Coordinates of C-alpha atoms and ligand atoms in Angstrom, one line a residue:
M1 CA -13.4 -14.0 -38.0
S2 CA -12.6 -12.0 -34.9
P3 CA -9.0 -12.2 -33.6
V4 CA -8.1 -14.8 -31.0
Y5 CA -6.5 -13.5 -27.8
F6 CA -3.6 -15.6 -26.5
D7 CA -1.8 -13.0 -24.4
H8 CA -3.4 -13.3 -21.0
N9 CA -0.1 -12.9 -19.1
A10 CA 0.1 -9.4 -20.5
T11 CA -3.4 -8.5 -19.5
T12 CA -6.9 -10.1 -19.3
P13 CA -10.2 -8.8 -20.6
L14 CA -12.4 -7.4 -17.9
D15 CA -15.0 -10.0 -16.8
E16 CA -18.6 -8.9 -17.6
S17 CA -19.6 -9.6 -14.0
V18 CA -16.7 -7.5 -12.7
L19 CA -17.8 -4.6 -15.0
Q20 CA -21.3 -4.9 -13.7
A21 CA -20.1 -4.8 -10.1
M22 CA -18.0 -1.7 -10.9
L23 CA -20.6 0.3 -12.8
P24 CA -22.7 1.6 -9.8
F25 CA -19.6 3.1 -8.4
F26 CA -19.1 5.2 -11.5
R27 CA -22.8 6.3 -11.5
E28 CA -24.9 6.5 -8.3
H29 CA -22.3 5.6 -5.6
Y30 CA -19.7 8.2 -6.6
G31 CA -18.9 9.4 -3.1
N32 CA -15.4 9.8 -1.6
A33 CA -14.8 7.0 0.8
S34 CA -13.4 9.5 3.3
S35 CA -16.6 11.5 3.4
R36 CA -18.9 11.3 6.4
H37 CA -22.2 11.5 4.6
E38 CA -24.2 8.7 3.1
F39 CA -22.4 8.8 -0.3
G40 CA -19.1 8.5 1.5
R41 CA -20.3 5.7 3.7
A42 CA -21.5 3.7 0.7
A43 CA -18.1 4.0 -0.9
R44 CA -16.3 3.1 2.3
Q45 CA -18.5 0.0 2.8
A46 CA -17.6 -1.1 -0.8
V47 CA -13.9 -0.6 -0.2
D48 CA -14.1 -2.6 3.1
D49 CA -16.0 -5.4 1.4
A50 CA -13.5 -5.6 -1.5
R51 CA -10.6 -5.6 1.1
E52 CA -12.2 -8.7 2.6
Q53 CA -12.6 -10.4 -0.8
V54 CA -8.9 -9.7 -1.8
A55 CA -7.8 -11.0 1.7
D56 CA -9.9 -14.2 1.3
A57 CA -8.4 -14.9 -2.1
V58 CA -4.9 -15.2 -0.6
G59 CA -5.7 -16.4 2.9
A60 CA -4.8 -13.1 4.5
H61 CA -6.6 -10.8 7.0
P62 CA -8.3 -7.7 5.5
S63 CA -6.1 -5.5 7.7
Q64 CA -3.1 -6.8 5.8
V65 CA -4.4 -5.6 2.4
Y66 CA -3.2 -2.2 1.1
F67 CA -4.7 -1.0 -2.2
V68 CA -2.3 0.6 -4.7
S69 CA -2.3 1.3 -8.4
G70 CA -1.1 -2.1 -9.5
G71 CA 1.7 -4.6 -9.3
T72 CA 4.4 -2.1 -10.3
E73 CA 3.5 0.3 -7.5
A74 CA 3.2 -2.6 -4.9
N75 CA 6.7 -3.8 -5.8
N76 CA 8.2 -0.3 -5.7
L77 CA 6.4 0.5 -2.4
L78 CA 7.7 -2.7 -0.7
I79 CA 11.3 -2.5 -2.0
K80 CA 11.8 1.2 -1.3
G81 CA 9.6 1.2 1.8
V82 CA 11.6 -1.6 3.4
A83 CA 15.0 -0.3 2.4
A84 CA 14.2 3.1 3.9
R85 CA 13.6 1.4 7.3
L86 CA 16.7 -0.8 7.4
K87 CA 20.4 -0.2 7.6
P88 CA 21.7 -0.8 4.0
S89 CA 22.9 -4.4 3.5
Q90 CA 22.3 -6.9 0.8
V91 CA 19.1 -7.3 -1.2
A92 CA 18.7 -10.7 -3.0
V93 CA 16.5 -11.1 -6.0
S94 CA 16.1 -13.9 -8.6
A95 CA 17.6 -13.4 -12.0
V96 CA 14.1 -13.7 -13.6
E97 CA 12.2 -11.0 -11.7
H98 CA 9.9 -8.5 -13.5
P99 CA 11.4 -5.0 -14.2
S100 CA 9.1 -3.6 -11.5
V101 CA 11.3 -5.4 -9.0
T102 CA 14.7 -5.3 -10.8
V103 CA 14.7 -1.6 -11.5
P104 CA 13.8 -0.3 -8.0
V105 CA 16.3 -2.9 -6.5
Q106 CA 19.0 -1.4 -8.7
E107 CA 18.1 2.1 -7.4
L108 CA 18.9 0.9 -3.9
R109 CA 22.6 0.8 -4.9
E110 CA 22.5 4.6 -4.6
H111 CA 21.6 4.2 -1.0
G112 CA 24.4 1.8 -0.1
W113 CA 22.7 -1.5 -0.8
K114 CA 24.4 -4.4 -2.5
V115 CA 22.3 -6.3 -5.0
R116 CA 22.7 -10.1 -5.2
R117 CA 21.2 -11.8 -8.3
L118 CA 20.1 -15.4 -7.6
A119 CA 20.9 -17.6 -10.6
V120 CA 18.3 -19.9 -12.1
D121 CA 18.8 -23.3 -13.7
H122 CA 18.1 -24.2 -17.4
A123 CA 14.4 -24.5 -16.6
G124 CA 14.2 -21.2 -14.8
R125 CA 14.1 -22.4 -11.2
I126 CA 16.1 -20.6 -8.5
D127 CA 19.1 -22.6 -7.4
M128 CA 18.6 -23.3 -3.7
D129 CA 22.4 -23.6 -3.1
E130 CA 22.9 -20.2 -4.6
A131 CA 20.2 -18.8 -2.3
K132 CA 21.8 -20.4 0.7
S133 CA 25.2 -19.0 -0.2
A134 CA 23.8 -15.5 -0.8
L135 CA 22.1 -15.6 2.6
R136 CA 25.5 -16.1 4.3
E137 CA 26.0 -12.4 3.8
P138 CA 23.8 -10.1 5.9
T139 CA 20.6 -9.7 3.9
G140 CA 17.8 -7.2 4.6
L141 CA 15.4 -8.3 1.9
M142 CA 14.9 -11.2 -0.5
S143 CA 12.4 -10.8 -3.3
V144 CA 11.4 -13.8 -5.4
M145 CA 8.4 -14.1 -7.7
L146 CA 5.9 -16.9 -7.3
A147 CA 5.4 -17.5 -11.0
N148 CA 7.2 -16.0 -14.0
N149 CA 5.4 -13.9 -16.5
E150 CA 7.3 -15.2 -19.5
T151 CA 7.9 -18.9 -18.8
G152 CA 5.2 -19.5 -16.2
V153 CA 7.8 -21.3 -14.1
I154 CA 6.7 -21.5 -10.4
Q155 CA 9.3 -21.0 -7.7
D156 CA 9.4 -22.8 -4.3
V157 CA 8.8 -19.6 -2.5
A158 CA 7.9 -21.3 0.8
S159 CA 11.3 -23.0 1.0
L160 CA 13.2 -19.9 0.0
A161 CA 11.2 -17.9 2.6
E162 CA 12.3 -20.4 5.3
L163 CA 15.9 -20.0 4.3
A164 CA 15.6 -16.2 4.3
R165 CA 13.8 -16.0 7.6
S166 CA 16.4 -18.2 9.3
A167 CA 19.0 -15.8 8.0
G168 CA 17.1 -12.9 9.4
A169 CA 15.9 -11.4 6.0
L170 CA 12.5 -10.1 5.2
V171 CA 10.9 -11.9 2.2
H172 CA 8.6 -10.5 -0.5
T173 CA 7.0 -12.4 -3.3
D174 CA 5.5 -11.0 -6.5
A175 CA 2.4 -13.1 -7.0
V176 CA 1.0 -11.1 -9.9
Q177 CA 1.1 -13.9 -12.4
A178 CA 0.2 -16.7 -9.9
L179 CA -3.1 -15.3 -8.6
G180 CA -6.0 -16.9 -10.4
K181 CA -3.8 -19.6 -12.1
M182 CA -2.7 -21.6 -9.0
P183 CA -3.5 -21.6 -5.3
V184 CA -1.9 -18.6 -3.5
N185 CA -1.8 -18.4 0.2
F186 CA 0.0 -15.7 2.1
A187 CA 0.4 -17.7 5.3
T188 CA 1.6 -20.9 3.7
L189 CA 4.1 -19.1 1.6
N190 CA 5.5 -17.7 4.8
V191 CA 6.4 -14.3 3.3
H192 CA 6.4 -10.9 4.9
A193 CA 4.9 -9.2 1.8
M194 CA 3.1 -10.1 -1.4
T195 CA 2.2 -8.2 -4.6
L196 CA -1.0 -8.6 -6.5
S197 CA -2.5 -7.0 -9.6
A198 CA -6.1 -6.8 -10.7
H199 CA -5.7 -6.7 -14.5
K200 CA -4.1 -10.2 -14.7
I201 CA -7.2 -11.8 -13.1
Y202 CA -10.0 -10.3 -15.3
G203 CA -10.2 -7.1 -13.2
P204 CA -9.5 -3.5 -14.0
K205 CA -6.1 -2.1 -15.0
G206 CA -4.4 0.4 -12.6
M207 CA -5.4 -1.5 -9.4
G208 CA -3.4 -3.9 -7.2
A209 CA -2.5 -4.6 -3.6
L210 CA 0.4 -5.1 -1.3
I211 CA -0.3 -7.7 1.4
L212 CA 1.8 -7.0 4.4
D213 CA 2.7 -8.9 7.6
K214 CA 1.1 -6.9 10.4
R215 CA 4.5 -6.4 12.2
L216 CA 6.2 -5.0 9.1
D217 CA 6.9 -1.3 9.2
I218 CA 7.6 0.2 5.8
K219 CA 8.0 3.8 4.7
P220 CA 5.2 5.2 2.5
Q221 CA 6.3 6.4 -0.9
I222 CA 3.2 8.5 -1.7
T223 CA 2.3 10.9 1.2
G224 CA -0.6 13.2 1.7
G225 CA -3.9 12.3 3.3
G226 CA -3.9 9.3 5.6
H227 CA -5.4 6.8 3.2
E228 CA -4.7 3.1 3.5
K229 CA -3.6 3.6 7.1
G230 CA -1.1 6.2 6.0
L231 CA 0.8 3.8 3.7
R232 CA -0.5 5.1 0.4
A233 CA -2.1 8.5 0.2
G234 CA -4.7 9.4 -2.5
T235 CA -8.5 9.2 -2.8
E236 CA -9.4 5.5 -3.2
N237 CA -10.3 4.4 -6.7
V238 CA -13.5 2.9 -5.5
P239 CA -14.8 1.4 -8.8
A240 CA -11.4 -0.3 -9.4
I241 CA -11.2 -1.5 -5.9
V242 CA -14.7 -3.0 -6.1
G243 CA -13.7 -4.6 -9.4
F244 CA -10.6 -6.1 -7.9
G245 CA -12.6 -7.6 -5.1
A246 CA -15.1 -9.1 -7.5
A247 CA -12.3 -10.5 -9.7
C248 CA -10.7 -12.1 -6.7
M249 CA -13.9 -13.9 -5.8
L250 CA -14.2 -15.1 -9.4
A251 CA -10.6 -16.2 -9.4
S252 CA -11.1 -18.4 -6.3
D253 CA -14.5 -19.8 -7.5
R254 CA -13.2 -20.8 -10.9
L255 CA -9.6 -21.8 -10.1
A256 CA -10.0 -25.6 -10.1
Q257 CA -12.1 -25.8 -13.3
S258 CA -10.1 -23.1 -15.2
S259 CA -6.7 -24.7 -14.3
F260 CA -8.0 -28.0 -15.6
N261 CA -9.2 -26.5 -18.9
L262 CA -6.0 -24.5 -19.4
E263 CA -3.8 -27.5 -18.7
Q264 CA -5.7 -29.5 -21.3
M265 CA -5.4 -26.8 -24.0
R266 CA -1.7 -26.0 -23.1
G267 CA -1.0 -29.8 -23.4
R268 CA -2.4 -29.9 -26.9
M269 CA -0.6 -26.7 -27.8
N270 CA 2.8 -28.0 -26.6
Q271 CA 2.3 -31.3 -28.4
G272 CA 1.5 -29.5 -31.7
L273 CA 4.5 -27.2 -31.2
R274 CA 6.9 -30.1 -30.6
T275 CA 5.8 -31.8 -33.8
M276 CA 6.8 -28.6 -35.6
G277 CA 10.3 -28.7 -34.1
A278 CA 9.7 -26.0 -31.5
I279 CA 11.9 -25.8 -28.4
L280 CA 9.8 -25.3 -25.3
F281 CA 11.3 -23.1 -22.5
G282 CA 10.7 -24.0 -18.9
D283 CA 9.8 -27.5 -19.9
G284 CA 10.3 -29.9 -17.0
A285 CA 9.8 -27.3 -14.3
E286 CA 6.5 -26.8 -12.4
R287 CA 4.6 -24.2 -14.4
L288 CA 1.4 -22.2 -14.6
P289 CA -1.2 -24.2 -16.5
N290 CA -1.8 -21.4 -19.2
T291 CA 1.7 -20.5 -20.5
S292 CA 3.6 -21.9 -23.4
Y293 CA 6.9 -20.3 -24.3
F294 CA 8.7 -21.6 -27.3
A295 CA 11.1 -20.9 -30.1
L296 CA 11.2 -22.1 -33.7
P297 CA 14.9 -22.0 -34.5
G298 CA 15.6 -19.6 -37.4
I299 CA 12.4 -17.7 -37.2
E300 CA 12.6 -14.4 -35.3
G301 CA 10.0 -14.1 -32.5
E302 CA 9.0 -10.5 -33.6
T303 CA 8.5 -11.7 -37.2
L304 CA 6.3 -14.6 -36.1
V305 CA 4.3 -12.4 -33.7
M306 CA 3.5 -10.0 -36.6
A307 CA 2.7 -12.8 -39.0
L308 CA 0.4 -14.5 -36.4
D309 CA -1.2 -11.1 -35.8
R310 CA -2.1 -10.8 -39.5
A311 CA -3.5 -14.4 -39.3
G312 CA -5.7 -13.3 -36.4
Y313 CA -3.8 -14.5 -33.3
A314 CA -2.5 -12.2 -30.5
V315 CA 0.6 -13.7 -29.0
A316 CA 3.8 -12.1 -27.5
S317 CA 7.5 -12.2 -28.1
G318 CA 9.4 -12.0 -24.8
S319 CA 7.7 -10.2 -22.0
A320 CA 4.9 -7.7 -22.8
C321 CA 6.6 -5.0 -20.8
S322 CA 9.8 -5.1 -22.9
S323 CA 8.2 -6.0 -26.3
G324 CA 9.2 -3.4 -28.9
G325 CA 12.8 -3.7 -27.8
A326 CA 14.9 -5.9 -30.1
D327 CA 17.0 -7.4 -27.2
P328 CA 16.5 -11.0 -26.4
S329 CA 14.7 -11.7 -23.1
P330 CA 16.9 -11.4 -20.0
V331 CA 14.9 -14.2 -18.5
L332 CA 15.8 -16.6 -21.2
L333 CA 19.5 -15.5 -21.2
S334 CA 19.6 -16.1 -17.5
M335 CA 18.4 -19.7 -18.1
G336 CA 21.4 -20.2 -20.4
V337 CA 19.5 -19.9 -23.7
E338 CA 21.7 -18.8 -26.6
R339 CA 21.0 -15.2 -27.8
E340 CA 20.1 -16.4 -31.3
L341 CA 17.5 -18.8 -30.0
A342 CA 16.2 -16.4 -27.4
R343 CA 15.4 -13.9 -30.3
C344 CA 13.0 -16.6 -31.6
A345 CA 11.0 -16.7 -28.4
V346 CA 7.2 -16.5 -28.6
R347 CA 4.8 -16.7 -25.7
V348 CA 1.3 -18.0 -25.9
S349 CA -0.7 -17.4 -22.6
L350 CA -4.2 -18.8 -22.6
G351 CA -7.2 -17.7 -20.6
R352 CA -10.8 -18.2 -19.7
G353 CA -12.2 -17.3 -23.0
N354 CA -10.1 -19.7 -25.0
E355 CA -11.3 -23.1 -26.4
M356 CA -9.7 -26.2 -27.7
S357 CA -10.9 -25.5 -31.3
Q358 CA -8.9 -22.2 -31.2
I359 CA -5.8 -24.2 -30.3
E360 CA -6.3 -26.5 -33.3
R361 CA -6.8 -23.6 -35.7
F362 CA -3.8 -21.8 -34.2
L363 CA -1.6 -24.8 -34.8
Q364 CA -2.7 -25.0 -38.4
A365 CA -2.2 -21.2 -38.8
L366 CA 1.3 -21.5 -37.3
Q367 CA 2.2 -24.3 -39.6
D368 CA 1.1 -22.2 -42.6
E369 CA 3.1 -19.2 -41.4
I370 CA 6.2 -21.2 -40.8
F371 CA 5.9 -22.6 -44.4
R372 CA 5.4 -19.1 -45.8
L373 CA 8.2 -17.5 -43.8
K374 CA 10.6 -20.3 -44.8
K375 CA 9.7 -19.9 -48.5
L376 CA 10.2 -16.1 -48.2
A377 CA 13.6 -16.7 -46.6
A378 CA 14.6 -19.1 -49.4
I379 CA 13.6 -16.6 -52.0
A380 CA 15.7 -13.9 -50.3
V381 CA 18.9 -16.0 -50.3
Ligands
PLP401 N1 4.9 -8.4 -11.8 C1 4.8 -9.3 -12.8 C2 5.3 -10.7 -12.6 C3 4.1 -8.9 -13.9 O1 3.9 -9.8 -14.9 C4 3.6 -7.6 -14.0 C5 2.9 -7.1 -15.3 O2 3.2 -7.5 -16.4 C6 3.8 -6.7 -13.0 C7 4.5 -7.1 -11.9 C8 3.3 -5.3 -13.0 O3 1.9 -5.2 -12.7 P1 1.1 -4.0 -13.2 O4 0.9 -4.1 -14.6 O5 -0.2 -4.1 -12.4 O6 1.8 -2.7 -12.8

């Protein structure tokens, strides 16, 4: 039997229709979007169309969409680009941000910025009182993710943005994990900037966008030709941009149905996990419909991930970006989870290709693996 993919928060497979939309731009329409001839015009038209599709998916205007190489670049561009235009003050970020936010934010210290980490509660939600107290200090930028990659926990970004705006701070949200799994609207969230990535929504890797408030002036980080209105130089990756646009359209069209299906499967998954004695992280908070993050006390997450891999199931321990490292997840530690238990964390993230029968088989396989690992542990003692 072919392995079952349960790691959609790490990346998603390219949708067949997205691939079909991209192929002509590798073959016949290979022009440079900056060229004046017919080949160039065809590429430019495709980029413009994709810009509209991305804008539509998040309720923004096409002129607010800047194509970049992915979520990591969008986060770096925004953080470093904003900081370069402001007098150093405080930058406030939640304790559960992705490394593509936390690392550039730490780098701002070298330029005189103070970093304020906003604590989260046991379920992974940003503490509003903590945000209010942080904003009493002069703050240039607040960056809070819309949905977390590990727990799937959704933050009340609109309320945080209101607080930040009234304190005179700019607000950015990393919506990489939220897009395609819940409604995302740039205007309603009331932020100045938003990060998106194509490969989390069945689009190509190495493609993303920064959505910017029209009045926001940020310093480009890659300079050269005047691409993307001078904000991001480099010949446009036309096939990937086209794929991103197509994936955004699909995400919007399928959102309601896919959220319903995912929620049903995740519900069954969590029910099965609870009967096995699993502890579910982020339980009780509003969460993405596809993510289940749990620990079976006494069984190392890495060990279980490898055992499940052998049994034909692809799941993750901690976040995909830091997997390979033995350290427990900083996200879980910031939620107050004990180090020992955090080491047992396993993430299942479902997606479009999954079916209920796979959940049932997975639960059986997990039960078998737990039995086997416990037996091995008993022999070893
Ligand atoms: N932000 C979040 C919340 C993510 O989960 C990821 C990817 O794992 C990124 C940013 C980085 O996006 P990309 O892989 O497109 O660089």
